mmCIF file of C-alpha atoms and ligand atoms in Angstrom:
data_model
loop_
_atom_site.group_PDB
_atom_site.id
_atom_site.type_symbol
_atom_site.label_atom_id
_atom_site.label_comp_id
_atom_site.label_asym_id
_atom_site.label_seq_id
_atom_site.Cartn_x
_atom_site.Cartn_y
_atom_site.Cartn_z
ATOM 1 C CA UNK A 243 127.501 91.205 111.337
ATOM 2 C CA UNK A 244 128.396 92.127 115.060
ATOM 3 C CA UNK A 245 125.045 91.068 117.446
ATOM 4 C CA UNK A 246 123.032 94.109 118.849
ATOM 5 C CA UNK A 247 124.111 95.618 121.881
ATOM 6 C CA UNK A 248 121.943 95.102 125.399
ATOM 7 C CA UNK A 249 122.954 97.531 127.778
ATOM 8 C CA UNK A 250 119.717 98.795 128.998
ATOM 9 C CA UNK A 251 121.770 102.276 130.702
ATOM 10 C CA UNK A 252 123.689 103.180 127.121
ATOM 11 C CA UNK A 253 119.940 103.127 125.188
ATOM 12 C CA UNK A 254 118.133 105.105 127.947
ATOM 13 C CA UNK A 255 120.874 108.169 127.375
ATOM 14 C CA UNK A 256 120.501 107.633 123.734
ATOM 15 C CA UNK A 257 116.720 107.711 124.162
ATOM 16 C CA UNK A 258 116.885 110.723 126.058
ATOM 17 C CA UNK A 259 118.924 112.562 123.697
ATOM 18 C CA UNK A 260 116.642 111.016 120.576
ATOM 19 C CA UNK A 261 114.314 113.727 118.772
ATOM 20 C CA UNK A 262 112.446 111.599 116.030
ATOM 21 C CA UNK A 263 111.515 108.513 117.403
ATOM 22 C CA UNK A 264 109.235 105.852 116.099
ATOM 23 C CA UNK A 265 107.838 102.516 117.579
ATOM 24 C CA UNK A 266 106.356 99.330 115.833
ATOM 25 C CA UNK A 267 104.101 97.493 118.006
ATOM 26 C CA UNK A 268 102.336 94.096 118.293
ATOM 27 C CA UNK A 269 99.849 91.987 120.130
ATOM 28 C CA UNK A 270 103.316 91.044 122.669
ATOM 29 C CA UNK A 271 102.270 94.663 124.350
ATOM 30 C CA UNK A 272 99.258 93.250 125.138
ATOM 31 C CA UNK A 273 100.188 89.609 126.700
ATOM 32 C CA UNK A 274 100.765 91.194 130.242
ATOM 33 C CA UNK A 275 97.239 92.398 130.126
ATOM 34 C CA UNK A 276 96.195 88.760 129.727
ATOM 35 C CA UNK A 277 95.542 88.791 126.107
ATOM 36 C CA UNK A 278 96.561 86.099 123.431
ATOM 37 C CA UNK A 279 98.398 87.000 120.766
ATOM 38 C CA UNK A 280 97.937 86.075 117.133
ATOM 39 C CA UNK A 281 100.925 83.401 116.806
ATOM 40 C CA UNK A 282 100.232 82.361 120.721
ATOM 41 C CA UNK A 283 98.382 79.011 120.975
ATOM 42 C CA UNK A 284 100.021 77.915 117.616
ATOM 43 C CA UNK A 285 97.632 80.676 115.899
ATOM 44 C CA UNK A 286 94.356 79.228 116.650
ATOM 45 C CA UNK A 287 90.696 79.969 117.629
ATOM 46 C CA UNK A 288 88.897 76.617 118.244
ATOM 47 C CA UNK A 289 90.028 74.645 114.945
ATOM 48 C CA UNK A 290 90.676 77.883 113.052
ATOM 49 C CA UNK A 291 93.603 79.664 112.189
ATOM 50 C CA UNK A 292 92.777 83.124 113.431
ATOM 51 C CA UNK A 293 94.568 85.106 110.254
ATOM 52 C CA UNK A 294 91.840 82.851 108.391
ATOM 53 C CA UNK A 295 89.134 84.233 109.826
ATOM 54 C CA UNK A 296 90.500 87.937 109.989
ATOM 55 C CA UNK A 297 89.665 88.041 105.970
ATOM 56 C CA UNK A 298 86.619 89.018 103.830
ATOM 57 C CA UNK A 299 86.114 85.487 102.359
ATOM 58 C CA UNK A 300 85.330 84.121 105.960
ATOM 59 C CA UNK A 301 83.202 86.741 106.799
ATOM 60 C CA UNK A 302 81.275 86.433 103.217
ATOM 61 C CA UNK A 303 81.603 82.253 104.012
ATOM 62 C CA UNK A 304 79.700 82.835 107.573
ATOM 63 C CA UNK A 305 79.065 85.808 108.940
ATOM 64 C CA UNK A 306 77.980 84.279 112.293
ATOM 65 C CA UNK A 307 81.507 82.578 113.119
ATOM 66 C CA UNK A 308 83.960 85.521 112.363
ATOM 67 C CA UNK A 309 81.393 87.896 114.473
ATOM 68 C CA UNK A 310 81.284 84.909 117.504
ATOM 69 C CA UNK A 311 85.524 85.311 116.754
ATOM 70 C CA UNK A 312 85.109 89.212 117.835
ATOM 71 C CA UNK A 313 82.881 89.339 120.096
ATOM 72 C CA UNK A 314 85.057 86.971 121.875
ATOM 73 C CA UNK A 315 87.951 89.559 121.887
ATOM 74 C CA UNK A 316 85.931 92.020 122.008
ATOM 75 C CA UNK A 317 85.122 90.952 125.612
ATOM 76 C CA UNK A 318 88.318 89.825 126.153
ATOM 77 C CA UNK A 319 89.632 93.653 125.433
ATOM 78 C CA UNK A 320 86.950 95.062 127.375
ATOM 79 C CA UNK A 321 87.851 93.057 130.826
ATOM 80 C CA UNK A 322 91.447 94.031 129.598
ATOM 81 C CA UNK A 323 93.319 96.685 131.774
ATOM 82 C CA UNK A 324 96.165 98.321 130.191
ATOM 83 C CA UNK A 325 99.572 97.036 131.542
ATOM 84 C CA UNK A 326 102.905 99.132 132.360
ATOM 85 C CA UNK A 327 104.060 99.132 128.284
ATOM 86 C CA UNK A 328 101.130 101.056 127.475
ATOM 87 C CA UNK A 329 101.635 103.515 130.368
ATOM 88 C CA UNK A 330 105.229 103.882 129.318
ATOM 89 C CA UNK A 331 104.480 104.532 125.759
ATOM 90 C CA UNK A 332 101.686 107.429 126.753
ATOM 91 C CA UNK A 333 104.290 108.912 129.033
ATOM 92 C CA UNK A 334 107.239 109.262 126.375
ATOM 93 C CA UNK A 335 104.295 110.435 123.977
ATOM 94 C CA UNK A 336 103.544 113.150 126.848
ATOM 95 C CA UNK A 337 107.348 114.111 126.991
ATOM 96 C CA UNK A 338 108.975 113.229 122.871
ATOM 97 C CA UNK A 339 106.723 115.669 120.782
ATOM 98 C CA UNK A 340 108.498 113.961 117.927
ATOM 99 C CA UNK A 341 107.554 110.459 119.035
ATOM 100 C CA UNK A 342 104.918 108.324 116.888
ATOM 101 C CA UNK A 343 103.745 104.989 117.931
ATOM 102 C CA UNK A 344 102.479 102.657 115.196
ATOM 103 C CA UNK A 345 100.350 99.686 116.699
ATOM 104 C CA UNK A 346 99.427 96.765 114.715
ATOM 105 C CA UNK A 347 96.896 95.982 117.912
ATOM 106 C CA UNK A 348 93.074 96.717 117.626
ATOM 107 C CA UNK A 349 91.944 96.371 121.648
ATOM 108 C CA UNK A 350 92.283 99.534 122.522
ATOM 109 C CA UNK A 351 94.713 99.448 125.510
ATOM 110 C CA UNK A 352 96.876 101.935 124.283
ATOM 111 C CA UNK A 353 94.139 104.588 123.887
ATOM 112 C CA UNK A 354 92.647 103.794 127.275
ATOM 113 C CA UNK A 355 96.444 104.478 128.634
ATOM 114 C CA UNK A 356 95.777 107.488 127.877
ATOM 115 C CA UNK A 357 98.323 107.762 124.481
ATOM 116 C CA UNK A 358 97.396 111.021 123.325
ATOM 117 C CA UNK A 359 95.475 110.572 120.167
ATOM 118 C CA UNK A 360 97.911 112.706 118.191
ATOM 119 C CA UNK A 361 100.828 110.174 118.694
ATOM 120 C CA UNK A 362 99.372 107.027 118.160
ATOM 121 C CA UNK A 363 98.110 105.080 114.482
ATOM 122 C CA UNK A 364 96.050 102.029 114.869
ATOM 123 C CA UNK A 365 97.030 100.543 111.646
ATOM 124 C CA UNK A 366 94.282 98.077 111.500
ATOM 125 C CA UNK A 367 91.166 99.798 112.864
ATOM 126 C CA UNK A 368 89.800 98.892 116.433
ATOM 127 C CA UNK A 369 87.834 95.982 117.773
ATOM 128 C CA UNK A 370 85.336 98.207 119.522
ATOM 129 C CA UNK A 371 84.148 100.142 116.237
ATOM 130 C CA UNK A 372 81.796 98.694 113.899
ATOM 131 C CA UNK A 373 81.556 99.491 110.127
ATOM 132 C CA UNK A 374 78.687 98.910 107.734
ATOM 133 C CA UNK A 375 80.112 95.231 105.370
ATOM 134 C CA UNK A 376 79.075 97.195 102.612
ATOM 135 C CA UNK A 377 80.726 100.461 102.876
ATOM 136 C CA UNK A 378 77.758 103.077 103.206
ATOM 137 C CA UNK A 379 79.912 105.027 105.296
ATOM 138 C CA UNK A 380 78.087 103.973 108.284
ATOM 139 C CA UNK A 381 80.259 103.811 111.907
ATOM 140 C CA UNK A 382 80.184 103.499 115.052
ATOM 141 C CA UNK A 383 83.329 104.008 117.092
ATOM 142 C CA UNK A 384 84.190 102.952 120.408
ATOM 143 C CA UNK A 385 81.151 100.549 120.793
ATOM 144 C CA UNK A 386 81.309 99.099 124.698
ATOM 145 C CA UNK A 387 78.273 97.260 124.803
ATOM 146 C CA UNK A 388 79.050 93.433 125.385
ATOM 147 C CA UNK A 389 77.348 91.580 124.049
ATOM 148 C CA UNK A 390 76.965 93.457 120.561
ATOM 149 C CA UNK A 391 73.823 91.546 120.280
ATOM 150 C CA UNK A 392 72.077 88.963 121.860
ATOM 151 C CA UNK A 393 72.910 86.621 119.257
ATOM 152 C CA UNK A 394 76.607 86.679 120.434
ATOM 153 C CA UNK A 395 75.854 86.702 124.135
ATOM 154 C CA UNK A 396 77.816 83.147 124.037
ATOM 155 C CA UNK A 397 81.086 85.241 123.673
ATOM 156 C CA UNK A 398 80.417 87.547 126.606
ATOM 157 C CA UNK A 399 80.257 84.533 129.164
ATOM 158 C CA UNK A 400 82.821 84.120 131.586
ATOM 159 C CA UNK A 401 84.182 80.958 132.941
ATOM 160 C CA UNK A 402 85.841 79.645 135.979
ATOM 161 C CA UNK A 403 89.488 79.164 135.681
ATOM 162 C CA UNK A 404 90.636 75.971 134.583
ATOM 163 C CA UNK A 405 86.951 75.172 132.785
ATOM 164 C CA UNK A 406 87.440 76.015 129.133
ATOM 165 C CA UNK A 407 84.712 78.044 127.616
ATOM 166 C CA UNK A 408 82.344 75.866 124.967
ATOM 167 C CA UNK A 409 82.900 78.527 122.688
ATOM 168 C CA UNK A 410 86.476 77.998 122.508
ATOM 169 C CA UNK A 411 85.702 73.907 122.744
ATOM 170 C CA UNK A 412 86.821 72.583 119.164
ATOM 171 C CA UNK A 413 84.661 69.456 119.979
ATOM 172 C CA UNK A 414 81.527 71.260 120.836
ATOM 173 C CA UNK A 415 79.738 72.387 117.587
ATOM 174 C CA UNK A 416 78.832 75.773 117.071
ATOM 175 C CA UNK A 417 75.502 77.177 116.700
ATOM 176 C CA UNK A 418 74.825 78.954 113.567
ATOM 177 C CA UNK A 419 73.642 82.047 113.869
ATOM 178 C CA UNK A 420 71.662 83.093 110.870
ATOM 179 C CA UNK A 421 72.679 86.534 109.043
ATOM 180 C CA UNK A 422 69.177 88.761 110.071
ATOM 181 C CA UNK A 423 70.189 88.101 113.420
ATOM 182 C CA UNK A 424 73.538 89.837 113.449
ATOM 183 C CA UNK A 425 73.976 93.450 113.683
ATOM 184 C CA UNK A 426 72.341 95.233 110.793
ATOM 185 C CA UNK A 427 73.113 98.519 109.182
ATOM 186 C CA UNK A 428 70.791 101.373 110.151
ATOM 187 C CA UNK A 429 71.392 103.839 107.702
ATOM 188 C CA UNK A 430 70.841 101.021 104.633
ATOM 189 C CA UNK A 431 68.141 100.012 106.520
ATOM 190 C CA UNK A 432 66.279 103.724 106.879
ATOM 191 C CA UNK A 433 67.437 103.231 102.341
ATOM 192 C CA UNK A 434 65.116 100.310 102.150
ATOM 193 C CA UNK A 435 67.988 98.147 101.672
ATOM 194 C CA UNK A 436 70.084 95.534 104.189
ATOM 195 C CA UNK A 437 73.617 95.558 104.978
ATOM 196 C CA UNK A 438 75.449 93.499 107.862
ATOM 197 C CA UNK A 439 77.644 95.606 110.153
ATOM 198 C CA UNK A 440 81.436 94.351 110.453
ATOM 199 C CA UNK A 441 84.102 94.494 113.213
ATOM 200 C CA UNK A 442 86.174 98.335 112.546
ATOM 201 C CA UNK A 443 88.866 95.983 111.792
ATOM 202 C CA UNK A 444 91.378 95.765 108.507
ATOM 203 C CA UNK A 445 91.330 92.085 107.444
ATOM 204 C CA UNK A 446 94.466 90.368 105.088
ATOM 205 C CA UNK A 447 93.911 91.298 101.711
ATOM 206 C CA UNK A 448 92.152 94.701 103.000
ATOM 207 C CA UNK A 449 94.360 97.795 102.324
ATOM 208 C CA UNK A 450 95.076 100.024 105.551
ATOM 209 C CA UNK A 451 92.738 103.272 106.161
ATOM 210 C CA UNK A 452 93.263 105.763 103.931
ATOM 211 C CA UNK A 453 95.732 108.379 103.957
ATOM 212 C CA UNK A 454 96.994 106.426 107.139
ATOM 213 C CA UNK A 455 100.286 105.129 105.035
ATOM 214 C CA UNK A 456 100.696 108.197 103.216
ATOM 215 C CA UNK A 457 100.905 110.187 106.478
ATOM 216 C CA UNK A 458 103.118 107.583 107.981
ATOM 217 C CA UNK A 459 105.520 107.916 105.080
ATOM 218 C CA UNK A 460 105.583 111.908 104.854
ATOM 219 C CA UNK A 461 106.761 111.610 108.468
ATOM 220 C CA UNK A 462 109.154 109.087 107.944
ATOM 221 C CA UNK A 463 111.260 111.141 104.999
ATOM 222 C CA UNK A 464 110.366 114.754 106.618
ATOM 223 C CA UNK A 465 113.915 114.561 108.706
ATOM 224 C CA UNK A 466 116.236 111.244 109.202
ATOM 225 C CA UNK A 467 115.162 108.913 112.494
ATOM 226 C CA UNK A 468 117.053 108.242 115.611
ATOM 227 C CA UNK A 469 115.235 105.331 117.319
ATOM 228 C CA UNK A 470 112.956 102.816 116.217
ATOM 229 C CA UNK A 471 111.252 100.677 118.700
ATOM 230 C CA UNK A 472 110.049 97.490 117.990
ATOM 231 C CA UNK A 473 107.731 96.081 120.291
ATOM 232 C CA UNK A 474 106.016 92.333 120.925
ATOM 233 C CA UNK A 475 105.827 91.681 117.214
ATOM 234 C CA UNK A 476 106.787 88.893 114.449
ATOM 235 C CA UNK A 477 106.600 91.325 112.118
ATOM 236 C CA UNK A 478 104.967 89.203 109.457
ATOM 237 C CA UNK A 479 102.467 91.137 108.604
ATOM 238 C CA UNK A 480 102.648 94.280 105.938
ATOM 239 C CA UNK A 481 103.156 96.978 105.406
ATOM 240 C CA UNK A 482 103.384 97.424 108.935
ATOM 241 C CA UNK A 483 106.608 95.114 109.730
ATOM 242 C CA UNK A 484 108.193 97.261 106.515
ATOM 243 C CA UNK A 485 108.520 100.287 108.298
ATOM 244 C CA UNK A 486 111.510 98.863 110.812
ATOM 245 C CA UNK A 487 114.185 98.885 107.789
ATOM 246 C CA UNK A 488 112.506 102.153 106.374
ATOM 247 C CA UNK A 489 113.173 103.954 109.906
ATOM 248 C CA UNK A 490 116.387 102.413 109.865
ATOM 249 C CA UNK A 491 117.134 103.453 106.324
ATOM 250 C CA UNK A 492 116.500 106.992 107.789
ATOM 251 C CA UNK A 493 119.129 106.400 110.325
ATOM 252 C CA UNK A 494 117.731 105.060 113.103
ATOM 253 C CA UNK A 495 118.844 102.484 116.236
ATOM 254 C CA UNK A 496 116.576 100.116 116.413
ATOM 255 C CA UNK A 497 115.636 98.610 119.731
ATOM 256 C CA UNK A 498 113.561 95.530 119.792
ATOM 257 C CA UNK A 499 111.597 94.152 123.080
ATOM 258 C CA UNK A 500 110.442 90.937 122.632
ATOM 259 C CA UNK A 501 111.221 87.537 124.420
ATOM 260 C CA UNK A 502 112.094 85.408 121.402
ATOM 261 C CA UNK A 503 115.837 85.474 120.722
ATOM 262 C CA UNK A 504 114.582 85.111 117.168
ATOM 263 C CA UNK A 505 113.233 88.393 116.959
ATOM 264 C CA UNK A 506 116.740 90.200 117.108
ATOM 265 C CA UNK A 507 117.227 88.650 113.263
ATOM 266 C CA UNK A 508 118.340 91.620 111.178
ATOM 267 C CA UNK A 509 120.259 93.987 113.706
ATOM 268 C CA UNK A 510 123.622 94.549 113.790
ATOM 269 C CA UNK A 511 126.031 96.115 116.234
ATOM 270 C CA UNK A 512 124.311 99.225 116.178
ATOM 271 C CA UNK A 513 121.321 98.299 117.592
ATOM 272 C CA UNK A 514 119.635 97.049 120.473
ATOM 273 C CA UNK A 515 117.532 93.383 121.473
ATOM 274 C CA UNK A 516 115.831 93.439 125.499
ATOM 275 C CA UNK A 517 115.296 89.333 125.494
ATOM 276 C CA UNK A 518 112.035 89.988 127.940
ATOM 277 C CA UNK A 519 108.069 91.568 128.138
ATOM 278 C CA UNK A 520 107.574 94.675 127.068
ATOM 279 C CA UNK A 521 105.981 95.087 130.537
ATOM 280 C CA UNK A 522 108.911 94.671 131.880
ATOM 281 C CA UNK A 523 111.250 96.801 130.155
ATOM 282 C CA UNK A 524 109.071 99.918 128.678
ATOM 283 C CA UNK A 525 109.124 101.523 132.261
ATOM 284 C CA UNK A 526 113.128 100.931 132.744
ATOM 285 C CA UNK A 527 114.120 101.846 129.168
ATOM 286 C CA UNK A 528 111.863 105.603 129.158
ATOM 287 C CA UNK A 529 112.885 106.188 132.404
ATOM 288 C CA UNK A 530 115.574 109.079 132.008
ATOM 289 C CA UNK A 531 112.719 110.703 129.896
ATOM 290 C CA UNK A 532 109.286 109.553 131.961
ATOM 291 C CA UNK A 533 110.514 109.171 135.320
ATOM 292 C CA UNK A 534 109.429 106.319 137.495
ATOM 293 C CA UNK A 535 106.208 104.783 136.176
ATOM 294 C CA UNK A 536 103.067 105.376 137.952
ATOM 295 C CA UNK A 537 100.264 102.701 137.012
ATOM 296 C CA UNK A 538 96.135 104.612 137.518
ATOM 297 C CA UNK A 539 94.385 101.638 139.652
ATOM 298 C CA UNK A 540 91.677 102.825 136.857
ATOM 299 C CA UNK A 541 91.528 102.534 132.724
ATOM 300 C CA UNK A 542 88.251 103.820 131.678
ATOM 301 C CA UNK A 543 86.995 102.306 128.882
ATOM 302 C CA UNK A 544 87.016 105.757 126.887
ATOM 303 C CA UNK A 545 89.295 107.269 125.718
ATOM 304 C CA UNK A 546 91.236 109.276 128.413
HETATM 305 C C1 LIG B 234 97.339 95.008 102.450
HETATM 306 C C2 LIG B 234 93.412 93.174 112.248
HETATM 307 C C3 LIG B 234 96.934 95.893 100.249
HETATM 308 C C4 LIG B 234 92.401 92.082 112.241
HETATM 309 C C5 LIG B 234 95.428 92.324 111.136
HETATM 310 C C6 LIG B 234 104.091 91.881 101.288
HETATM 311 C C7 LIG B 234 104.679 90.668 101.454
HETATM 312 C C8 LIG B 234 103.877 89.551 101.802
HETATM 313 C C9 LIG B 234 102.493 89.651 102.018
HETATM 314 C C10 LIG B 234 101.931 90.864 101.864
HETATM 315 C C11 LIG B 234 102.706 91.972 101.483
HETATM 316 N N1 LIG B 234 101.886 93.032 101.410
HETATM 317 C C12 LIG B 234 100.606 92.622 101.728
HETATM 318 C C13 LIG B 234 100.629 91.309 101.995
HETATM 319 C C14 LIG B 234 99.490 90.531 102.383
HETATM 320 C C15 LIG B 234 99.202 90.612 103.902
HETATM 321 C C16 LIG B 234 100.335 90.052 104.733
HETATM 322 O O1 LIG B 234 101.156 90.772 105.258
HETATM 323 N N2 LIG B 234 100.308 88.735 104.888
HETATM 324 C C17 LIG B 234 101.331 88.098 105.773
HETATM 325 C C18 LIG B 234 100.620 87.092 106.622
HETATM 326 C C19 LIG B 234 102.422 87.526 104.960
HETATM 327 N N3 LIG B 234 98.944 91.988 104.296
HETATM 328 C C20 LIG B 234 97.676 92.439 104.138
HETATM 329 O O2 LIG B 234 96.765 91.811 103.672
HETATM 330 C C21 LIG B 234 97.440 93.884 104.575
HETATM 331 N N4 LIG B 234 96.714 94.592 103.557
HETATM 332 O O3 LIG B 234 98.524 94.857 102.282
HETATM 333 O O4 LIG B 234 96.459 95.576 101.543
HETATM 334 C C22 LIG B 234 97.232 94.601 99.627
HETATM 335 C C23 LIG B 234 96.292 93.601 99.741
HETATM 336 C C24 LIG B 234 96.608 92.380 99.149
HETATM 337 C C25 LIG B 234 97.834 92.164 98.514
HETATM 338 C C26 LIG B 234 98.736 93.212 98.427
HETATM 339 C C27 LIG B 234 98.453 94.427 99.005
HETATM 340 C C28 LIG B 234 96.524 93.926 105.830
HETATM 341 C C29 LIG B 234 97.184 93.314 106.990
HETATM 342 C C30 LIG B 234 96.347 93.564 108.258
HETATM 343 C C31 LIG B 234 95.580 92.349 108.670
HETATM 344 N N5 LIG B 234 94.905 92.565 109.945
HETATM 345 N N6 LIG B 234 94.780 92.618 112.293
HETATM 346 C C32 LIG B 234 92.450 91.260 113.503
HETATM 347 O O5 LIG B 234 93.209 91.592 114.419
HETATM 348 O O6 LIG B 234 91.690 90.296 113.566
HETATM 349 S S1 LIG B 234 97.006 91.617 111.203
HETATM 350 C C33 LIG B 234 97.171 90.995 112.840
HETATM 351 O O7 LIG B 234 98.149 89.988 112.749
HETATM 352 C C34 LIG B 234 97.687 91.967 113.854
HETATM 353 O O8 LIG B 234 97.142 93.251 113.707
HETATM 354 C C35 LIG B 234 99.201 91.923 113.590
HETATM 355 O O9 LIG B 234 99.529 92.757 112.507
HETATM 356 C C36 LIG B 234 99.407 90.493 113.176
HETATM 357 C C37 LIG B 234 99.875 89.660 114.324
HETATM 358 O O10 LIG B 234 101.229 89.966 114.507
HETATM 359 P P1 LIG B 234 101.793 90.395 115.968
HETATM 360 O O11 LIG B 234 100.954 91.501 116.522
HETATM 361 O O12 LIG B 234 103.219 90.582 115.816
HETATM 362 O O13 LIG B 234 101.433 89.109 116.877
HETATM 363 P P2 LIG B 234 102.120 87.672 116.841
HETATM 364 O O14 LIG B 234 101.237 86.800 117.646
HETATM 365 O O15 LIG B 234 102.466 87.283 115.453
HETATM 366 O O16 LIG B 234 103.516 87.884 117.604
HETATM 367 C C38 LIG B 234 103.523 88.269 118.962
HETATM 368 C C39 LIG B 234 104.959 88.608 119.295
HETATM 369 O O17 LIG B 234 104.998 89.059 120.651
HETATM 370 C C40 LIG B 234 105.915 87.413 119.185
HETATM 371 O O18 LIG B 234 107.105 87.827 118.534
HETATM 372 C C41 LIG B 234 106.199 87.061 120.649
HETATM 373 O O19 LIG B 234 107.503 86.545 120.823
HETATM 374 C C42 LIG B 234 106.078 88.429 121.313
HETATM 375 N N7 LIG B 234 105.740 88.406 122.749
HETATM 376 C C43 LIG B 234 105.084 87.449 123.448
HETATM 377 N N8 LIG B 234 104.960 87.828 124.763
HETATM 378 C C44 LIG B 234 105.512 89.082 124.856
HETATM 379 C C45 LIG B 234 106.012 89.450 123.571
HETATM 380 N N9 LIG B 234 106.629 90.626 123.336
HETATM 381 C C46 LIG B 234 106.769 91.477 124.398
HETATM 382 N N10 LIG B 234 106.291 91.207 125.645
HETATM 383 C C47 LIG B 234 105.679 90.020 125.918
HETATM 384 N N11 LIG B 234 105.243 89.758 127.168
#
């Protein structure tokens, strides 16, 4: 199989010619904004493996640690600024009508970039909404405050460069925070009943909002797809890392950005791998379509 192509000038004109074009992206869009990614500091959170506390069991096990675990990047995302890849992608949303993005990221950035609503699918919620645990129907979306509760104030403390946060300090033991004094439910509460409220989040064994992969999928097979871009991902994760070979099944070039050499596995000649952050290339690739890039100094922490 011939290796995919890298000529940044020969994708822009295909770009700009491209009608149908879908994008995969993952927590590498995020890295220039100064947020980890999942696989980044060999996976971790203090001595847990963060995809092991991103499930039901852990929050069911203790409900206190996986809410100190978002809070944390909760405040993280809230400090966050978007970075020149989200900017990019809300421009060629502005100017490809046919242009969906599909983020496997739940900060936010790409909203506060101002990526019209219409073009964008979180696929696994948002850190800043939170959900009733036990499904009343209860949300809240968008939820700034930081802390969430004083409980979790340890999460929204900021430290010096260089001084590692106790939080984040394996060897320091963690307080246990006892269930009545996380967030509560208010509409099982006005019932009589109690309820703990969860991070908006989809965690591993939980399936994807509803109607989300249906729509995805009736847009996929309405008419064949030119481009697919992949962006900062390991695509390890499903369904969402299926839908590169489904887009490409539907005819698509597929363009990967990502600085791991490994992550150009599965092209062939046909396609295209940018070794580098997504940063970094977005603005040059969209630019026969977007222009020059012009970064707002401000992000507000609404939606745009
Ligand atoms: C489900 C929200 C029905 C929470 C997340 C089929 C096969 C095998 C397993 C399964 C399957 N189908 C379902 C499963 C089970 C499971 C799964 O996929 N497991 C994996 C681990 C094998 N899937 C599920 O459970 C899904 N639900 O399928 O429901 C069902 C249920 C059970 C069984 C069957 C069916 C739900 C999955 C969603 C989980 N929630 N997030 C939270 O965030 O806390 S997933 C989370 O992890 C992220 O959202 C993201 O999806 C993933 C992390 O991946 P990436 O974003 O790619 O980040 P990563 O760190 O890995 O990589 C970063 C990349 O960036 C790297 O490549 C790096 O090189 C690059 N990079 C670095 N710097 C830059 C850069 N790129 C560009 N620029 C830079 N500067």
């Amino acid at each position: 199989m011939s290796s995919p192509k890298t000529d940044v000038d020969e994708f822009r004109k295909i770009l700009n010619g491209a009608n149908r074009i879908l994008a995969l992206c993952g927590a590498g869009l995020s890295v220039a904004s100064g947020l980890p990614t999942f696989r980044g500091a060999g996976g971790l959170w203090r001595e847990f493996e963060s995809t092991s506390l991103a499930t039901p069991e852990a929050f069911e096990d203790d409900p206190g640690l996986v809410w100190l675990f978002y809070a944390w990047r909760r405040h993280l995302a809230l400090k966050a600024k978007p970075n020149a890849g989200h900017y990019a992608l809300a421009e060629l949303a502005k100017k490809k009508e046919n242009f969906l993005c599909l983020t496997q990221n739940v900060d936010g950035l790409s909203p506060r970039a101002g990526h019209p609503e219409s073009a964008i699918r979180m696929l696994h919620g948002n850190l800043l909404d939170i959900t009733c645990y036990n499904k009343c129907g209860y949300a809240e979306r968008n939820a700034t405050r930081d802390p969430v509760c004083p409980s979790l104030a340890a999460a929204a403390e900021d430290y010096p460069p260089g001084q590692l946060s106790p939080l984040l300090d394996p060897s320091v033991d963690l307080a246990t925070i006892k269930p009545e004094d996380l967030p509560q439910c208010p509409d099982c509460k006005r019932r009589g009943k109690t309820s703990l409220l969860r991070p908006g989040v989809v965690w591993f064994g939980e399936s994807l909002p509803d109607g989300m992969l249906l729509e995805v999928d009736n847009w996929l097979y309405k008419d064949p797809v030119d481009v697919m871009l992949v962006i900062g991902t390991s695509a390890a994760v499903y369904p969402a890392a299926g839908y590169t070979n489904k887009a490409k099944r539907r005819g698509a070039v597929v363009a990967v950005i990502n600085p791991d050499p490994q992550a150009k596995s599965g092209l062939d000649g046909k396609d295209f791998f940018f070794q580098g952050g997504a940063d970094e290339f977005l603005p040059k690739l969209f630019e026969d379509v977007i222009g020059k890039l012009k970064i707002p100094d401000t992000a507000p922490l609404t939606e745009a």
